[in-house]
mmCIF file of C-alpha atoms in Angstrom:
data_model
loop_
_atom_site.group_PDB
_atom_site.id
_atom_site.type_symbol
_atom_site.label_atom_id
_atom_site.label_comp_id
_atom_site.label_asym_id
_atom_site.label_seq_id
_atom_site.Cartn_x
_atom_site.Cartn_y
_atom_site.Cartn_z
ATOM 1 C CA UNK A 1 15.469 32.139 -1.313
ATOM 2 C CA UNK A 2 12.001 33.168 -0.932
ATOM 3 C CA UNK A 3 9.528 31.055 1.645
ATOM 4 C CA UNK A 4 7.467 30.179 -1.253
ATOM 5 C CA UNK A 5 10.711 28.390 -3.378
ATOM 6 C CA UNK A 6 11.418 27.357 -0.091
ATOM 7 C CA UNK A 7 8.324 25.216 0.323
ATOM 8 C CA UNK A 8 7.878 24.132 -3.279
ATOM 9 C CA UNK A 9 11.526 22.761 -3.502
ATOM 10 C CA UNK A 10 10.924 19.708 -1.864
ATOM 11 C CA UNK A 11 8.323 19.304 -4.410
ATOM 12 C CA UNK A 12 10.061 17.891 -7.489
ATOM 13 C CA UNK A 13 14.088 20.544 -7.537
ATOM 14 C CA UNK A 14 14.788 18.667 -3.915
ATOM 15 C CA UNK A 15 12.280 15.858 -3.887
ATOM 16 C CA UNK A 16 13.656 13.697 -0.773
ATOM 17 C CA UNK A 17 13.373 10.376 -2.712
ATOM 18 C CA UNK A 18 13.741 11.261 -5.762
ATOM 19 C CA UNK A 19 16.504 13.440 -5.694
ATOM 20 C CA UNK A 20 18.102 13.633 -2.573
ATOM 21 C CA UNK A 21 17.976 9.540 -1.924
ATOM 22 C CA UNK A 22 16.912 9.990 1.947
ATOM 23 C CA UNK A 23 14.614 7.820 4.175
ATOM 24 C CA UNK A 24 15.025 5.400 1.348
ATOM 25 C CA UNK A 25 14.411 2.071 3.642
ATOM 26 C CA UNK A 26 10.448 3.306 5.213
ATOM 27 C CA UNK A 27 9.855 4.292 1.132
ATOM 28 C CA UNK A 28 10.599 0.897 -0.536
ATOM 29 C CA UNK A 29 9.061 -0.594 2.969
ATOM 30 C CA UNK A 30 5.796 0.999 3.009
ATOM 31 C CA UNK A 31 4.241 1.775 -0.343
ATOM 32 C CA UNK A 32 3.127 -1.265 -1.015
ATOM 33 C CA UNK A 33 -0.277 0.443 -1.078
ATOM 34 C CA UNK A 34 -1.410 3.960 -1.830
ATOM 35 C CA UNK A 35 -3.050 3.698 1.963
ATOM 36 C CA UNK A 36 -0.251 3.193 3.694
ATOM 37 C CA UNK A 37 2.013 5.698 1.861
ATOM 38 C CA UNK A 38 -0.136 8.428 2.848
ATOM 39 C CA UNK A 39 -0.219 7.027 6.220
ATOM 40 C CA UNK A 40 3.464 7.260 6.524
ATOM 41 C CA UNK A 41 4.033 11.015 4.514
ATOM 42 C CA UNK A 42 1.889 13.070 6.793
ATOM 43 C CA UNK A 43 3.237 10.719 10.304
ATOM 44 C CA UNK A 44 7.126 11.837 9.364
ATOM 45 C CA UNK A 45 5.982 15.256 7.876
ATOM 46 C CA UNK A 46 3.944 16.041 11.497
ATOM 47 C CA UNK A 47 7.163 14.969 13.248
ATOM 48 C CA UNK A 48 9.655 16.555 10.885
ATOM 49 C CA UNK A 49 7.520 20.153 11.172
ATOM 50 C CA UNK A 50 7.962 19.722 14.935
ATOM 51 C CA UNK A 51 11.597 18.279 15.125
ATOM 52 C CA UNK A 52 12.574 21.444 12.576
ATOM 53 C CA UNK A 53 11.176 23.593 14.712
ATOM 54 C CA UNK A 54 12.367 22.532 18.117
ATOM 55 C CA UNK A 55 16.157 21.923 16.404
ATOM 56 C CA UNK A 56 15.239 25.598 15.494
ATOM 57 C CA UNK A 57 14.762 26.778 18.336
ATOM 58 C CA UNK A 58 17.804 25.580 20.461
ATOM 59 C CA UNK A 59 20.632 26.050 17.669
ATOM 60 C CA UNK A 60 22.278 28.514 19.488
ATOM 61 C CA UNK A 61 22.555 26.310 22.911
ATOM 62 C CA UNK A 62 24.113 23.202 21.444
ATOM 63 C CA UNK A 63 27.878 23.018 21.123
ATOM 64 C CA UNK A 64 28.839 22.035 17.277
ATOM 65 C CA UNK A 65 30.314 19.491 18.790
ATOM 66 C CA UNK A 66 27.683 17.361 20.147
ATOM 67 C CA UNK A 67 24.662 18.382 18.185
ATOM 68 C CA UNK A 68 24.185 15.039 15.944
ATOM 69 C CA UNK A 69 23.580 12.866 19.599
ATOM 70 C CA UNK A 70 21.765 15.920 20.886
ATOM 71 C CA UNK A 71 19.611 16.042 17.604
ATOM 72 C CA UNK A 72 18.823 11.898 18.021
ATOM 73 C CA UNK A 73 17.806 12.744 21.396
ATOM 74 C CA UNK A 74 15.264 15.209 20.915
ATOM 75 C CA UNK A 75 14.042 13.566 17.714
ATOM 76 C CA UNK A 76 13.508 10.092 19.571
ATOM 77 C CA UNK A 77 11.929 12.463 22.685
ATOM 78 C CA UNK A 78 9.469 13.878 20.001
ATOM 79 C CA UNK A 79 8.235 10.976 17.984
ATOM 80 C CA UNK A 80 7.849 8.792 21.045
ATOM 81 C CA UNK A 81 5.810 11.521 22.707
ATOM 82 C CA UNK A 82 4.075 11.659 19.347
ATOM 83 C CA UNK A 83 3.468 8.201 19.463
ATOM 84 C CA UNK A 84 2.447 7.924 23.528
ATOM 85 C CA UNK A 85 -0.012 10.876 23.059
ATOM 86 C CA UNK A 86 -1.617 9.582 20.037
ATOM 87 C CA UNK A 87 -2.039 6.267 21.323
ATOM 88 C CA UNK A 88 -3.911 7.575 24.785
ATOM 89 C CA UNK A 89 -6.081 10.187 22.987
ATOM 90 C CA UNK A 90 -6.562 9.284 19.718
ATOM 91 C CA UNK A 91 -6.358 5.129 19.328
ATOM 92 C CA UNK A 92 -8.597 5.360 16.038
ATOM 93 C CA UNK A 93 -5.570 7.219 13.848
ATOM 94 C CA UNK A 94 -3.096 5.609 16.223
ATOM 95 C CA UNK A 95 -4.565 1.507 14.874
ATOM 96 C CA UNK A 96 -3.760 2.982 11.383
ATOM 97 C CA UNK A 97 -0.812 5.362 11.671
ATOM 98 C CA UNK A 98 0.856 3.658 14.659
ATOM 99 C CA UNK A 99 3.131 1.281 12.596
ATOM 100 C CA UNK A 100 4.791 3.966 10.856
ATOM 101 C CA UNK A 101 5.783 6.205 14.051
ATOM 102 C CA UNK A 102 8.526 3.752 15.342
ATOM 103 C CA UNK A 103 10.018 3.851 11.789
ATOM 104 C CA UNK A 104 9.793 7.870 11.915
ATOM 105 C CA UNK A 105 12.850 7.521 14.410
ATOM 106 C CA UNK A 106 15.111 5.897 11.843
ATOM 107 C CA UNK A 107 14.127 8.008 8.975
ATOM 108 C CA UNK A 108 16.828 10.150 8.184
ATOM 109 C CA UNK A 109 14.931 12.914 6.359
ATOM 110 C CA UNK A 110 14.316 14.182 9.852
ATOM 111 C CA UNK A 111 18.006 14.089 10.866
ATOM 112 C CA UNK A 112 18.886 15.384 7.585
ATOM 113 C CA UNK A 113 16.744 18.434 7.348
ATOM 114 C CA UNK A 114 17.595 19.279 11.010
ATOM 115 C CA UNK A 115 21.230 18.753 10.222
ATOM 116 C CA UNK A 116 21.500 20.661 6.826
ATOM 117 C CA UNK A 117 18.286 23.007 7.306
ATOM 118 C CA UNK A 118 17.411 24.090 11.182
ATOM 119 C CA UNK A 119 20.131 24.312 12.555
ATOM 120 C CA UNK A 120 21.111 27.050 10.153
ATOM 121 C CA UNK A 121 18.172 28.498 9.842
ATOM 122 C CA UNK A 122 15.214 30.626 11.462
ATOM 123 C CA UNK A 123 12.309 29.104 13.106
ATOM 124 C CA UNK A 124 9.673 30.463 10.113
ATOM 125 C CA UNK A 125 12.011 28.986 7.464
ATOM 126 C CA UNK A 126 12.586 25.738 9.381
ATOM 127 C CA UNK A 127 8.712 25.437 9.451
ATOM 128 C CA UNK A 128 7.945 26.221 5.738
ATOM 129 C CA UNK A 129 11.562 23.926 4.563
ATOM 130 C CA UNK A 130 9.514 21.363 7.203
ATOM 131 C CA UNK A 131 6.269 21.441 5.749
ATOM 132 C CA UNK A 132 7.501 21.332 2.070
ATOM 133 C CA UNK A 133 10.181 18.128 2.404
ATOM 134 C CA UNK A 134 7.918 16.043 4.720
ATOM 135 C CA UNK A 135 4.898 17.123 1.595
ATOM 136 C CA UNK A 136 7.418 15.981 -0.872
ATOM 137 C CA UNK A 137 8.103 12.829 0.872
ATOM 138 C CA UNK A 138 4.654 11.975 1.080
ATOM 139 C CA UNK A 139 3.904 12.900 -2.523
ATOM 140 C CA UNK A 140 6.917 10.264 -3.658
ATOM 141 C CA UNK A 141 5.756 7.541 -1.423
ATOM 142 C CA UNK A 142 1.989 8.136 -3.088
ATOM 143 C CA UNK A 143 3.591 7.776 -6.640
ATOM 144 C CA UNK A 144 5.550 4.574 -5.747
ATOM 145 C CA UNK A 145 2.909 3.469 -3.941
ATOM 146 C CA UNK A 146 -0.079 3.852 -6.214
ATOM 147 C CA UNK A 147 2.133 2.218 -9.165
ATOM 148 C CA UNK A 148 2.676 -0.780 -6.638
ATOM 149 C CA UNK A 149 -0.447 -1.156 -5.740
ATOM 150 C CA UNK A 150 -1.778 -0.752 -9.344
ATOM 151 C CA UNK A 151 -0.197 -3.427 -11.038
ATOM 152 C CA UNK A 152 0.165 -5.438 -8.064
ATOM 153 C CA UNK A 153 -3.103 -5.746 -6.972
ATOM 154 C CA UNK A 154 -5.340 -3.920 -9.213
ATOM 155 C CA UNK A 155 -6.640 -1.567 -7.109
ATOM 156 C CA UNK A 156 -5.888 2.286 -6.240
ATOM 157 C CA UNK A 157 -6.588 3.518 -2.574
ATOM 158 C CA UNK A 158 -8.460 -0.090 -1.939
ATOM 159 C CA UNK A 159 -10.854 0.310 -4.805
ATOM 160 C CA UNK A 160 -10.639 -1.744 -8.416
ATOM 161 C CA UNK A 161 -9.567 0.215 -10.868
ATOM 162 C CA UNK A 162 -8.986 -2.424 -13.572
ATOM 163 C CA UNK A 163 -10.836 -4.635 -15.069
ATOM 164 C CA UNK A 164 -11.381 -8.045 -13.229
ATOM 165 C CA UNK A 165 -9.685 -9.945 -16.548
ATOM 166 C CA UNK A 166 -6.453 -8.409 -14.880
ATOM 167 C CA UNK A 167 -4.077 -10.327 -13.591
ATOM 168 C CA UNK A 168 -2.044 -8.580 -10.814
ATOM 169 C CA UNK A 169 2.102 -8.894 -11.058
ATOM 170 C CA UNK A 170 2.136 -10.257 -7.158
ATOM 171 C CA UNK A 171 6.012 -9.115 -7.441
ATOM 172 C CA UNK A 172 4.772 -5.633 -7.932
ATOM 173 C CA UNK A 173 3.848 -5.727 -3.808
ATOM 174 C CA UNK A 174 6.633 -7.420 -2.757
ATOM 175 C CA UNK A 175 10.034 -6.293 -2.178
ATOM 176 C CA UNK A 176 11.356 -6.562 -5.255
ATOM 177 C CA UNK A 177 8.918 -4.028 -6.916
ATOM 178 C CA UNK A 178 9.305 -1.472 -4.245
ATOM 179 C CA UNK A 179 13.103 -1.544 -5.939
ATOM 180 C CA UNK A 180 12.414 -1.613 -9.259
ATOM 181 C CA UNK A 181 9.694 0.869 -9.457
ATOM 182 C CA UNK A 182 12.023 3.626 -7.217
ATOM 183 C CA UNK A 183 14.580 2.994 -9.340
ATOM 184 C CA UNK A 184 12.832 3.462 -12.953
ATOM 185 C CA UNK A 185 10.757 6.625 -10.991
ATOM 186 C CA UNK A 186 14.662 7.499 -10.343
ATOM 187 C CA UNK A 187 15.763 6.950 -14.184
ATOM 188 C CA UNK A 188 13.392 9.265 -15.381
ATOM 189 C CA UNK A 189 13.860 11.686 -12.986
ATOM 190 C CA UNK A 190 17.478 11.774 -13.816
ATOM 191 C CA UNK A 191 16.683 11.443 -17.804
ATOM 192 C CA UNK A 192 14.512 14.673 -17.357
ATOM 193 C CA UNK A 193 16.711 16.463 -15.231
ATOM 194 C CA UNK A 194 19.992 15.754 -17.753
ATOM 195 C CA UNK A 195 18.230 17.234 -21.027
ATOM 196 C CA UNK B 1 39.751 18.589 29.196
ATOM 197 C CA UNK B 2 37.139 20.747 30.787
ATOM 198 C CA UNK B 3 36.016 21.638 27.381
ATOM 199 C CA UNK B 4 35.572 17.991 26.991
ATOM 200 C CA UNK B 5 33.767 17.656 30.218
ATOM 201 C CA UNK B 6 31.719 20.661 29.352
ATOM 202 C CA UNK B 7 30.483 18.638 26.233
ATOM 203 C CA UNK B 8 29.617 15.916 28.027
ATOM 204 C CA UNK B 9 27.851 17.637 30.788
ATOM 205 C CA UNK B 10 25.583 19.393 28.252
ATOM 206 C CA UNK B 11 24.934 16.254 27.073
ATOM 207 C CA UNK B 12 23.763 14.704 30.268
ATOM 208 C CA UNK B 13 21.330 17.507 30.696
ATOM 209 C CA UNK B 14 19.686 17.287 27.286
ATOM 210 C CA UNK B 15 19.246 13.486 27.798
ATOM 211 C CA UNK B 16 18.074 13.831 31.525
ATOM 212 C CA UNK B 17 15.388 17.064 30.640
ATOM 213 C CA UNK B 18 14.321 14.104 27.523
ATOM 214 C CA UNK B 19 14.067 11.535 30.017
ATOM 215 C CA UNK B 20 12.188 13.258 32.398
ATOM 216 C CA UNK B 21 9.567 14.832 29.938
ATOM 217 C CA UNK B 22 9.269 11.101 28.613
ATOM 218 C CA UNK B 23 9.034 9.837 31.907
ATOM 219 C CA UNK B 24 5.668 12.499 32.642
ATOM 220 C CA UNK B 25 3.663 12.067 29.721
ATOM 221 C CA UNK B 26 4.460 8.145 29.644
ATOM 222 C CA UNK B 27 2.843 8.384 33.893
ATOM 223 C CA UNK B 28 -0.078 9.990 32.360
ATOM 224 C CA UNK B 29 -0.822 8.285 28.775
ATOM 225 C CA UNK B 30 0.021 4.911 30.368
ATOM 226 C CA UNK B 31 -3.527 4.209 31.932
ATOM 227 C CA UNK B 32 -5.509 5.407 28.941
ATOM 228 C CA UNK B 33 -3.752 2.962 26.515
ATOM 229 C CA UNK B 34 -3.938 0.223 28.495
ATOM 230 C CA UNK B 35 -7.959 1.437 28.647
ATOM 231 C CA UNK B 36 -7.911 1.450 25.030
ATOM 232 C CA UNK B 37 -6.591 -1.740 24.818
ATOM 233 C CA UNK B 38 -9.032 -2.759 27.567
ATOM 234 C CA UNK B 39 -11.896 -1.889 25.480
ATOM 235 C CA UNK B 40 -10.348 -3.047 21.942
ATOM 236 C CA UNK B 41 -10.231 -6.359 23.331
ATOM 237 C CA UNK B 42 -13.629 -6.023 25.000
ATOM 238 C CA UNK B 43 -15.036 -5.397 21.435
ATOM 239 C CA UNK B 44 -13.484 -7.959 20.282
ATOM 240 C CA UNK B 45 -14.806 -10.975 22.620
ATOM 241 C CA UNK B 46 -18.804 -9.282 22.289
ATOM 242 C CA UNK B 47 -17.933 -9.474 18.372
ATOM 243 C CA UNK B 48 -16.861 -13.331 18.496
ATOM 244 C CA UNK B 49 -19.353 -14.111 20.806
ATOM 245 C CA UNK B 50 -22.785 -11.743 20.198
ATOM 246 C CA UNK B 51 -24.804 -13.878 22.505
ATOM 247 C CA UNK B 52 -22.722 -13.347 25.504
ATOM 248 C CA UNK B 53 -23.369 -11.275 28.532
ATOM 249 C CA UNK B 54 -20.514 -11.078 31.075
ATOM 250 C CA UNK B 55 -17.505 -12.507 30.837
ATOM 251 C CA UNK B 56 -15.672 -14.354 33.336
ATOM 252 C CA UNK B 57 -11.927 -15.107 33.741
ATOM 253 C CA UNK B 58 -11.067 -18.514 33.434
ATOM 254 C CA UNK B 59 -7.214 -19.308 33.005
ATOM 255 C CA UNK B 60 -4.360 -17.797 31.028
ATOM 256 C CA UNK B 61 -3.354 -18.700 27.632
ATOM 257 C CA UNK B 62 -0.473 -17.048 25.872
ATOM 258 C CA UNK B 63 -0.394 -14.500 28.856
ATOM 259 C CA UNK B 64 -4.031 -13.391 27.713
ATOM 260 C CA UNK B 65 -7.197 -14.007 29.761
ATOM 261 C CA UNK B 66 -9.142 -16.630 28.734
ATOM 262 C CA UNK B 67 -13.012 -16.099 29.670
ATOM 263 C CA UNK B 68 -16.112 -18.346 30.067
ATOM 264 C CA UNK B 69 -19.163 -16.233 28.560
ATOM 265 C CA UNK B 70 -22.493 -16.591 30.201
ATOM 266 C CA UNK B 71 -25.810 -14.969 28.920
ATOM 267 C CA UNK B 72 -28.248 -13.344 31.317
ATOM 268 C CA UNK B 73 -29.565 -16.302 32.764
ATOM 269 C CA UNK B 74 -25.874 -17.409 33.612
ATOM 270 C CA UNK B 75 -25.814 -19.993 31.241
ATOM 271 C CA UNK B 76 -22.093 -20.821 29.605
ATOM 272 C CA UNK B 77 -22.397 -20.071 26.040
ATOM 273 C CA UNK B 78 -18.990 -20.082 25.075
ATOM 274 C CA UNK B 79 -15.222 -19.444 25.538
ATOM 275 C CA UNK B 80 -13.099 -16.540 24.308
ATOM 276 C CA UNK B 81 -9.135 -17.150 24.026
ATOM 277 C CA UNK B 82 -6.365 -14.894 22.220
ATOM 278 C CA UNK B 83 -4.563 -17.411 19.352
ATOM 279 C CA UNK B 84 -1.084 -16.012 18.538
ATOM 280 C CA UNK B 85 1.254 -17.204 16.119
ATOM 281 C CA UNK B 86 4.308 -15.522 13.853
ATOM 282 C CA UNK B 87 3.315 -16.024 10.584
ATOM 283 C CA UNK B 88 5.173 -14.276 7.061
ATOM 284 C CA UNK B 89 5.902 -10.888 8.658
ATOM 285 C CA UNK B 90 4.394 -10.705 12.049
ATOM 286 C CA UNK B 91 2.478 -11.831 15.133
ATOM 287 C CA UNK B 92 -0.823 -12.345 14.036
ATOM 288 C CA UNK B 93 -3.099 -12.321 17.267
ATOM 289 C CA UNK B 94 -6.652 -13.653 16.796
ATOM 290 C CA UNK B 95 -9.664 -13.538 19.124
ATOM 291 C CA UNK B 96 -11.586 -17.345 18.806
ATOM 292 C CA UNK B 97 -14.522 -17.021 20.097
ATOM 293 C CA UNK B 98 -15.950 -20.707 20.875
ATOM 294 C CA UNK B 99 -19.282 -22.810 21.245
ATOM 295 C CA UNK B 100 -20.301 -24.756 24.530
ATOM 296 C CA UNK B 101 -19.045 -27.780 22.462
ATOM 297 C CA UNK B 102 -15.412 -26.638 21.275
ATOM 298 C CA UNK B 103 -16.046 -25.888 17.726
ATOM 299 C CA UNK B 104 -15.239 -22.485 16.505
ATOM 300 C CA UNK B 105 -18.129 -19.471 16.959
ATOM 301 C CA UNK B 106 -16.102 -16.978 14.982
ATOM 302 C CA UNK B 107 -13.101 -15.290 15.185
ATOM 303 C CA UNK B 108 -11.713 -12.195 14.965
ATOM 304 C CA UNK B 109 -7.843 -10.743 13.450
ATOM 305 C CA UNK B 110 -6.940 -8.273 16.270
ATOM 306 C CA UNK B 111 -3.374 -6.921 15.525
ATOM 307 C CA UNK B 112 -1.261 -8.587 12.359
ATOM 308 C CA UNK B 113 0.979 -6.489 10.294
ATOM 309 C CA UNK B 114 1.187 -9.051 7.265
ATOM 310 C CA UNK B 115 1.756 -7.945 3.426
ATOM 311 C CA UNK B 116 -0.514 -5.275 2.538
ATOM 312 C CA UNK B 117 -3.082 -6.838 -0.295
ATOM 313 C CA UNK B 118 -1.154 -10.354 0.469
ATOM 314 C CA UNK B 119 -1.733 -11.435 3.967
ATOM 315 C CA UNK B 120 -3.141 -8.087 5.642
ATOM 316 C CA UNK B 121 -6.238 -9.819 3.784
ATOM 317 C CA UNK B 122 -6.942 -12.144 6.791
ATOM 318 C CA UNK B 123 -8.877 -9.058 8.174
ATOM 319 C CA UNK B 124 -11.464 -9.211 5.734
ATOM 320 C CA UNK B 125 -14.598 -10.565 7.719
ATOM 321 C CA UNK B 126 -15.165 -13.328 4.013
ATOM 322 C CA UNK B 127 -11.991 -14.608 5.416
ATOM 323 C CA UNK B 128 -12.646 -14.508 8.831
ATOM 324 C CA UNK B 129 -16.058 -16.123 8.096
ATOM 325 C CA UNK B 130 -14.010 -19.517 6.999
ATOM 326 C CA UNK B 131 -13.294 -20.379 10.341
ATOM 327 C CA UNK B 132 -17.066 -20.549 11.390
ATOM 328 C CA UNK B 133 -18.487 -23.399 12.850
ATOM 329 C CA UNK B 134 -14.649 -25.694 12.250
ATOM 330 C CA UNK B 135 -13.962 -28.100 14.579
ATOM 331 C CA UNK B 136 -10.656 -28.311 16.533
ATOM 332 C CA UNK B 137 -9.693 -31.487 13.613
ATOM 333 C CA UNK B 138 -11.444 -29.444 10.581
ATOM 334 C CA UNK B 139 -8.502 -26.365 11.285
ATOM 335 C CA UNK B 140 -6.808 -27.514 7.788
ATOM 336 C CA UNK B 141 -6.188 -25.183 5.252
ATOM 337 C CA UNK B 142 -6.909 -26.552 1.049
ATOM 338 C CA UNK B 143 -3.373 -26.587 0.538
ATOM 339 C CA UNK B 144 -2.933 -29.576 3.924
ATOM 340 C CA UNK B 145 -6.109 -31.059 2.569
ATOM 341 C CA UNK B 146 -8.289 -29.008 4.959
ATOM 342 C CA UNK B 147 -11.806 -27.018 3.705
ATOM 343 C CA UNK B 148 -10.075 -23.695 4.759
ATOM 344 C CA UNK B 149 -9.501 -21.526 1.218
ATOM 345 C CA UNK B 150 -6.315 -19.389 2.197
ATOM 346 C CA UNK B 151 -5.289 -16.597 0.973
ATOM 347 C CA UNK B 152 -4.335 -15.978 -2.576
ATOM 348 C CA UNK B 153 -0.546 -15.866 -2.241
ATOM 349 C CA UNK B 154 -0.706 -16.321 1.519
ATOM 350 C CA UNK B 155 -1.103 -19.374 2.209
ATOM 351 C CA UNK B 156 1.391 -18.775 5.203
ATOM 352 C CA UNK B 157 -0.707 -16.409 6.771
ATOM 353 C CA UNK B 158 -3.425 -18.634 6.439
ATOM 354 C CA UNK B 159 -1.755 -21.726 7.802
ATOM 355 C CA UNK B 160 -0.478 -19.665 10.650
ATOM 356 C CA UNK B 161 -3.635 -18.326 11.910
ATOM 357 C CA UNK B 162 -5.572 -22.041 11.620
ATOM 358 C CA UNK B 163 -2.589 -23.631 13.380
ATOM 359 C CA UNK B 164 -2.027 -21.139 15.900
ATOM 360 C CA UNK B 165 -6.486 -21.589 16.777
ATOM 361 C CA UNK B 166 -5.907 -25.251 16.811
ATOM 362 C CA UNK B 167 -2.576 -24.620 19.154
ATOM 363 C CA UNK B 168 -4.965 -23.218 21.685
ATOM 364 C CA UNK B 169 -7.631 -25.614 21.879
ATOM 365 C CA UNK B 170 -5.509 -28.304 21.870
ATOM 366 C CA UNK B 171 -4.296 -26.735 25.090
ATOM 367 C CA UNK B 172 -7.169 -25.231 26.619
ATOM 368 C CA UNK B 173 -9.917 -28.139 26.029
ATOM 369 C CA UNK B 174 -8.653 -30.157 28.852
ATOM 370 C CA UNK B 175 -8.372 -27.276 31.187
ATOM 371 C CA UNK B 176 -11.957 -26.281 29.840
ATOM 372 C CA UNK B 177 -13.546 -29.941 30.342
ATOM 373 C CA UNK B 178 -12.489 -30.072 33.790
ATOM 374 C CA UNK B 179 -13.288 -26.636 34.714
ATOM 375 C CA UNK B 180 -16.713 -27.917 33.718
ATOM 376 C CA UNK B 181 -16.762 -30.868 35.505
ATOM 377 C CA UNK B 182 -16.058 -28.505 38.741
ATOM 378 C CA UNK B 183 -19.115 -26.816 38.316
ATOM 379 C CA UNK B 184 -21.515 -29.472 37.248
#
């Protein structure tokens, strides 16, 4: 494949929501605004560049055996560095990003690209396969998120975007919506995909 | 067996090279957050209390620092305290920065993570602004009869934050009045 495919497939072909159904419980958790979605997309896509890399990197010393604990290890390593670092030296983007790095750990885009991409791969594809998925990832959690915040509160990105006559479906930012808008985004992904 | 052991050796040294990388940049980060924090929480107590000059510990409320602020004359112009109370999805901490007499100067949201557009709306300073000038008996949201508006569609955030102020003055006034007695 070239590196170019390889970037754009996480796009919309491999989309890691959409299509592949991973790191489905930080999605419906945290695009309840368009804010916090983007907060979250470019926190796991910085840590999944990194963890592809460093999984990358030391393919060849881990044992087949062991490599899913070994993997959790160095992921947790990474995004609580991540997290220590950013919190010392930058607190500003830490106040707004720093809810979403804990969750990072648990998201299992970052295991699942490191199991079914790095560890297979070289370190230049791992980076660009990286880049693209953690992209895509933030791209879905915009969508979801700028629908839920739409119709739940009226507003896109904090601003109004609808008149003030509107009167926002509160279930649209609660849990509920975060289901039912992932699962029509889902439908229609599926309904194109079938034709 | 050995291959078995070999597996789990390999293991041992992943974790322990983690641990130990961990355990250096946690020795070096760990001073500069709790600076950060330091100053956050600085910011916080000037922005409650503008007229304030220094600061000076008083007691300890919810393992926080409770402070007597003096201008530059060394008059007391009011007390800062940290309010903290689980309300729909979190802890919501809030700074309360208080008058001479025990009513409310203002008061600040410092860390919450409530419903975003819901509840994370208690850090909007119209919000904030409600608890101005209340009285440890006028902490009553609309819905309890109070004159505090909450929230549209969090009135549990609301409730939370006004109980959680009037938690910690019932507590600290007493402490407070005789402190002042002391010094008179």
């Amino acid at each position: 494949m070239k590196l170019t495919q390889e970037f754009t497939k996480g796009f919309i072909k491999e989309n890691p929501v959409f299509v592949m159904a991973l790191g489905l419980c930080p999605t419906l958790a945290v695009t309840t605004s368009v804010e916090n979605a983007i907060g979250m997309g470019l926190a796991a896509t910085f840590v999944l560049l990194f963890s592809n890399i460093f999984i990358s990197l030391i393919k060849k010393i881990i044992p087949d055996k062991i490599r899913i604990p070994s993997y959790i290890v160095v992921i947790a390593s990474f995004v609580t560095i991540v997290d220590m670092v950013m919190n010392a030296y930058f607190p500003a983007i830490h106040k707004n990003l720093g809810l979403f790095i804990p969750l990072i750990v648990v998201n299992c885009i970052i295991l699942g690209r490191a199991e079914a991409f790095a560890n297979k791969n070289t370190v230049i594809r791992s980076i660009v396969d990286g880049l693209g998925m953690g992209l895509g990832f933030t791209l879905a959690l915009i969508v979801i998120g700028g629908i839920r915040e739409i119709l739940g509160v009226g507003q896109f990105l904090g601003h109004n975007v609808l008149p003030v006559s509107y009167k926002p479906v509160i279930v649209a930012i609660l849990a509920p919506g975060a289901f039912l808008v992932m699962g029509v985004l889902m439908g229609l992904m599926n309904m194109k995909k079938t034709k | 067996m050995k291959y078995f052991l070999k597996l789990g050796l390999i293991l041992l040294i992943i974790s322990v090279v983690a641990s130990g990388i961990l355990a250096y940049i946690n020795s070096i980060t760990k001073p500069l957050i709790e600076e950060n924090e330091r100053r956050e929480k600085e910011e916080a107590r000037m922005d409650v209390l503008p007229e304030a000059v220094t600061f000076d510990s008083l007691t300890v409320f919810n393992k926080e620092t409770v402070y007597t602020a003096k201008d530059d004359s060394g008059n007391i112009v009011g007390y800062t305290f940290i309010a903290c109370k689980y309300g729909y999805s979190s802890n919501v901490k809030t700074m309360v920065g208080l008058k001479p007499d025990l009513s409310i100067n203002n008061v600040k949201i410092i860390s919450q993570s409530e419903t975003p557009g819901l509840g994370a709306n208690c850090i909007k300073p119209e919000f904030q602004a409600e608890f101005a000038d209340k009285t440890e008996n006028e902490l009553k949201v609309d819905k309890d009869g109070g004159d505090i508006i909450s929230l549209t569609g969090a009135t549990i955030t609301t409730r939370t934050i006004a109980n959680s102020i009037k938690e910690g003055l019932n507590e600290l006034k007493n402490i407070i009045l005789t402190e002042e007695e002391v010094t008179e």
